[in-house]
């Protein structure tokens, strides 16, 4: 569905902004229900459903988000991150086509689009453990 021109114009092109919601926030609030593990959306109007939707939505979604938050919090708390070369800011992001060949099920396929974005130039980050952290 994510690569269907029926739902997205130029579906084959990488466009991370296509997932931004254009819906009325009031409509989204009416489509939420608590099944006992937190408020979740019951609507399946979106074509982006990594954890499913409705009553049979993945019960691990909240746990996955919690784990991601913990990893980020601990990393920022325990380490001082800075650009290795002393530059300020973040390098530009490349969302373009990847030309790498990757073996998939014993066949070589070209990844038309990269699953992950990447920096346009090397982003060398220096990690220094903060004082008082073990």
PDB file of C-alpha atoms in Angstrom:
ATOM      1  CA  UNK A   1       0.000   0.000   0.000  1.00  0.00           C
ATOM      2  CA  UNK A   2       2.864   2.418   0.801  1.00  0.00           C
ATOM      3  CA  UNK A   3       4.126   2.208  -2.788  1.00  0.00           C
ATOM      4  CA  UNK A   4       0.729   2.507  -4.454  1.00  0.00           C
ATOM      5  CA  UNK A   5       0.012   5.574  -6.598  1.00  0.00           C
ATOM      6  CA  UNK A   6      -3.601   5.176  -5.482  1.00  0.00           C
ATOM      7  CA  UNK A   7      -2.618   6.452  -2.019  1.00  0.00           C
ATOM      8  CA  UNK A   8       0.501   8.524  -2.713  1.00  0.00           C
ATOM      9  CA  UNK A   9       1.481  10.518  -5.789  1.00  0.00           C
ATOM     10  CA  UNK A  10       4.962   9.456  -6.967  1.00  0.00           C
ATOM     11  CA  UNK A  11       4.835   6.490  -4.602  1.00  0.00           C
ATOM     12  CA  UNK A  12       8.160   5.072  -5.788  1.00  0.00           C
ATOM     13  CA  UNK A  13      10.056   8.210  -4.708  1.00  0.00           C
ATOM     14  CA  UNK A  14      11.387   8.439  -1.150  1.00  0.00           C
ATOM     15  CA  UNK A  15       9.402  11.151   0.638  1.00  0.00           C
ATOM     16  CA  UNK A  16       9.557  10.976   4.448  1.00  0.00           C
ATOM     17  CA  UNK A  17       7.005  13.806   4.721  1.00  0.00           C
ATOM     18  CA  UNK A  18       4.229  11.713   3.169  1.00  0.00           C
ATOM     19  CA  UNK A  19       3.521  10.251   6.600  1.00  0.00           C
ATOM     20  CA  UNK A  20       2.710  13.610   8.153  1.00  0.00           C
ATOM     21  CA  UNK A  21      -0.943  13.712   9.108  1.00  0.00           C
ATOM     22  CA  UNK A  22      -3.251  16.008   7.179  1.00  0.00           C
ATOM     23  CA  UNK A  23      -6.299  14.885   9.179  1.00  0.00           C
ATOM     24  CA  UNK A  24      -8.286  17.044  11.553  1.00  0.00           C
ATOM     25  CA  UNK A  25      -6.971  16.435  15.123  1.00  0.00           C
ATOM     26  CA  UNK A  26     -10.578  16.300  16.423  1.00  0.00           C
ATOM     27  CA  UNK A  27     -11.308  13.323  14.148  1.00  0.00           C
ATOM     28  CA  UNK A  28      -8.191  11.534  15.394  1.00  0.00           C
ATOM     29  CA  UNK A  29      -9.227  12.035  19.037  1.00  0.00           C
ATOM     30  CA  UNK A  30     -12.617  10.390  18.379  1.00  0.00           C
ATOM     31  CA  UNK A  31     -10.859   7.328  16.923  1.00  0.00           C
ATOM     32  CA  UNK A  32      -8.996   6.476  20.150  1.00  0.00           C
ATOM     33  CA  UNK A  33      -9.897   3.837  22.711  1.00  0.00           C
ATOM     34  CA  UNK A  34      -8.257   2.337  25.800  1.00  0.00           C
ATOM     35  CA  UNK A  35      -8.146  -1.471  25.720  1.00  0.00           C
ATOM     36  CA  UNK A  36      -6.377  -1.644  29.074  1.00  0.00           C
ATOM     37  CA  UNK A  37      -2.811  -0.845  28.017  1.00  0.00           C
ATOM     38  CA  UNK A  38      -3.095   2.804  27.047  1.00  0.00           C
ATOM     39  CA  UNK A  39      -4.962   4.990  24.593  1.00  0.00           C
ATOM     40  CA  UNK A  40      -4.578   3.720  21.015  1.00  0.00           C
ATOM     41  CA  UNK A  41      -6.002   4.690  17.657  1.00  0.00           C
ATOM     42  CA  UNK A  42      -8.808   2.463  16.410  1.00  0.00           C
ATOM     43  CA  UNK A  43      -8.777   3.940  12.926  1.00  0.00           C
ATOM     44  CA  UNK A  44      -6.937   2.366  10.040  1.00  0.00           C
ATOM     45  CA  UNK A  45      -7.280   5.299   7.660  1.00  0.00           C
ATOM     46  CA  UNK A  46      -3.522   5.763   7.533  1.00  0.00           C
ATOM     47  CA  UNK A  47      -1.442   3.607   5.213  1.00  0.00           C
ATOM     48  CA  UNK A  48       1.420   3.710   7.745  1.00  0.00           C
ATOM     49  CA  UNK A  49       0.634   0.993  10.289  1.00  0.00           C
ATOM     50  CA  UNK A  50       3.897  -0.412  11.691  1.00  0.00           C
ATOM     51  CA  UNK A  51       2.126  -1.838  14.756  1.00  0.00           C
ATOM     52  CA  UNK A  52      -1.214  -2.603  13.150  1.00  0.00           C
ATOM     53  CA  UNK A  53      -4.435  -0.888  14.196  1.00  0.00           C
ATOM     54  CA  UNK A  54      -7.608  -1.315  16.159  1.00  0.00           C
ATOM     55  CA  UNK A  55      -8.386  -4.040  18.659  1.00  0.00           C
ATOM     56  CA  UNK A  56      -5.634  -6.342  17.362  1.00  0.00           C
ATOM     57  CA  UNK A  57      -2.920  -3.710  17.435  1.00  0.00           C
ATOM     58  CA  UNK A  58       0.511  -4.975  18.532  1.00  0.00           C
ATOM     59  CA  UNK A  59       0.645  -5.095  22.328  1.00  0.00           C
ATOM     60  CA  UNK A  60       4.403  -4.492  22.203  1.00  0.00           C
ATOM     61  CA  UNK A  61       4.094  -1.005  20.693  1.00  0.00           C
ATOM     62  CA  UNK A  62       4.241   0.891  23.982  1.00  0.00           C
ATOM     63  CA  UNK A  63       7.091  -1.344  25.176  1.00  0.00           C
ATOM     64  CA  UNK A  64       9.044  -0.671  21.960  1.00  0.00           C
ATOM     65  CA  UNK A  65       8.636   3.093  22.358  1.00  0.00           C
ATOM     66  CA  UNK A  66       9.626   2.825  26.027  1.00  0.00           C
ATOM     67  CA  UNK A  67      12.786   0.904  25.113  1.00  0.00           C
ATOM     68  CA  UNK A  68      13.729   3.452  22.437  1.00  0.00           C
ATOM     69  CA  UNK A  69      13.230   6.276  24.941  1.00  0.00           C
ATOM     70  CA  UNK A  70      15.371   4.532  27.559  1.00  0.00           C
ATOM     71  CA  UNK A  71      18.220   3.927  25.095  1.00  0.00           C
ATOM     72  CA  UNK A  72      18.184   7.593  24.067  1.00  0.00           C
ATOM     73  CA  UNK A  73      17.947   8.887  27.652  1.00  0.00           C
ATOM     74  CA  UNK A  74      20.779   6.682  28.928  1.00  0.00           C
ATOM     75  CA  UNK A  75      22.985   7.594  25.964  1.00  0.00           C
ATOM     76  CA  UNK A  76      22.512  11.335  26.540  1.00  0.00           C
ATOM     77  CA  UNK A  77      22.902  10.956  30.311  1.00  0.00           C
ATOM     78  CA  UNK A  78      26.051   8.813  30.217  1.00  0.00           C
ATOM     79  CA  UNK A  79      27.890  10.325  27.240  1.00  0.00           C
ATOM     80  CA  UNK A  80      28.835  13.722  25.896  1.00  0.00           C
ATOM     81  CA  UNK A  81      28.389  13.667  22.119  1.00  0.00           C
ATOM     82  CA  UNK A  82      30.116  16.140  19.822  1.00  0.00           C
ATOM     83  CA  UNK A  83      31.392  16.403  16.287  1.00  0.00           C
ATOM     84  CA  UNK A  84      34.885  14.962  16.065  1.00  0.00           C
ATOM     85  CA  UNK A  85      36.190  17.818  13.924  1.00  0.00           C
ATOM     86  CA  UNK A  86      34.734  20.529  16.194  1.00  0.00           C
ATOM     87  CA  UNK A  87      32.083  21.723  13.709  1.00  0.00           C
ATOM     88  CA  UNK A  88      28.732  22.935  14.996  1.00  0.00           C
ATOM     89  CA  UNK A  89      25.388  21.501  13.907  1.00  0.00           C
ATOM     90  CA  UNK A  90      24.365  18.416  11.978  1.00  0.00           C
ATOM     91  CA  UNK A  91      25.366  17.427   8.444  1.00  0.00           C
ATOM     92  CA  UNK A  92      22.677  17.465   5.746  1.00  0.00           C
ATOM     93  CA  UNK A  93      20.572  14.328   5.228  1.00  0.00           C
ATOM     94  CA  UNK A  94      20.440  12.285   2.024  1.00  0.00           C
ATOM     95  CA  UNK A  95      17.063  10.671   1.232  1.00  0.00           C
ATOM     96  CA  UNK A  96      18.033   9.670  -2.291  1.00  0.00           C
ATOM     97  CA  UNK A  97      18.218   6.360  -4.116  1.00  0.00           C
ATOM     98  CA  UNK A  98      20.772   3.841  -2.901  1.00  0.00           C
ATOM     99  CA  UNK A  99      22.792   2.071  -5.570  1.00  0.00           C
ATOM    100  CA  UNK A 100      24.103  -0.723  -3.360  1.00  0.00           C
ATOM    101  CA  UNK A 101      23.580  -4.358  -4.284  1.00  0.00           C
ATOM    102  CA  UNK A 102      22.327  -6.576  -1.486  1.00  0.00           C
ATOM    103  CA  UNK A 103      21.756 -10.344  -1.595  1.00  0.00           C
ATOM    104  CA  UNK A 104      18.109 -11.143  -0.937  1.00  0.00           C
ATOM    105  CA  UNK A 105      16.942 -14.750  -1.038  1.00  0.00           C
ATOM    106  CA  UNK A 106      19.903 -15.835  -3.212  1.00  0.00           C
ATOM    107  CA  UNK A 107      19.195 -13.144  -5.807  1.00  0.00           C
ATOM    108  CA  UNK A 108      20.969  -9.830  -6.239  1.00  0.00           C
ATOM    109  CA  UNK A 109      18.602  -6.900  -6.190  1.00  0.00           C
ATOM    110  CA  UNK A 110      19.233  -3.204  -6.353  1.00  0.00           C
ATOM    111  CA  UNK A 111      17.694  -1.276  -3.532  1.00  0.00           C
ATOM    112  CA  UNK A 112      15.792   1.386  -5.425  1.00  0.00           C
ATOM    113  CA  UNK A 113      15.299   3.352  -2.265  1.00  0.00           C
ATOM    114  CA  UNK A 114      17.197   3.201   0.961  1.00  0.00           C
ATOM    115  CA  UNK A 115      15.237   2.131   4.025  1.00  0.00           C
ATOM    116  CA  UNK A 116      17.303   4.486   6.159  1.00  0.00           C
ATOM    117  CA  UNK A 117      18.384   8.036   5.488  1.00  0.00           C
ATOM    118  CA  UNK A 118      22.092   8.790   5.688  1.00  0.00           C
ATOM    119  CA  UNK A 119      24.286  11.856   6.126  1.00  0.00           C
ATOM    120  CA  UNK A 120      25.476  13.498   2.900  1.00  0.00           C
ATOM    121  CA  UNK A 121      29.027  13.529   4.234  1.00  0.00           C
ATOM    122  CA  UNK A 122      30.655  11.450   6.971  1.00  0.00           C
ATOM    123  CA  UNK A 123      29.263  12.333  10.389  1.00  0.00           C
ATOM    124  CA  UNK A 124      32.073  11.553  12.787  1.00  0.00           C
ATOM    125  CA  UNK A 125      30.789  11.768  16.342  1.00  0.00           C
ATOM    126  CA  UNK A 126      33.028  11.610  19.393  1.00  0.00           C
ATOM    127  CA  UNK A 127      31.578   9.888  22.442  1.00  0.00           C
ATOM    128  CA  UNK A 128      33.049  10.869  25.800  1.00  0.00           C
ATOM    129  CA  UNK A 129      31.843   9.318  29.025  1.00  0.00           C
ATOM    130  CA  UNK A 130      30.611  12.031  31.382  1.00  0.00           C
ATOM    131  CA  UNK A 131      32.358  12.428  34.752  1.00  0.00           C
ATOM    132  CA  UNK A 132      30.780  10.422  37.539  1.00  0.00           C
ATOM    133  CA  UNK A 133      29.236   7.830  35.201  1.00  0.00           C
ATOM    134  CA  UNK A 134      30.238   4.214  35.547  1.00  0.00           C
TER     135      UNK A 134
END
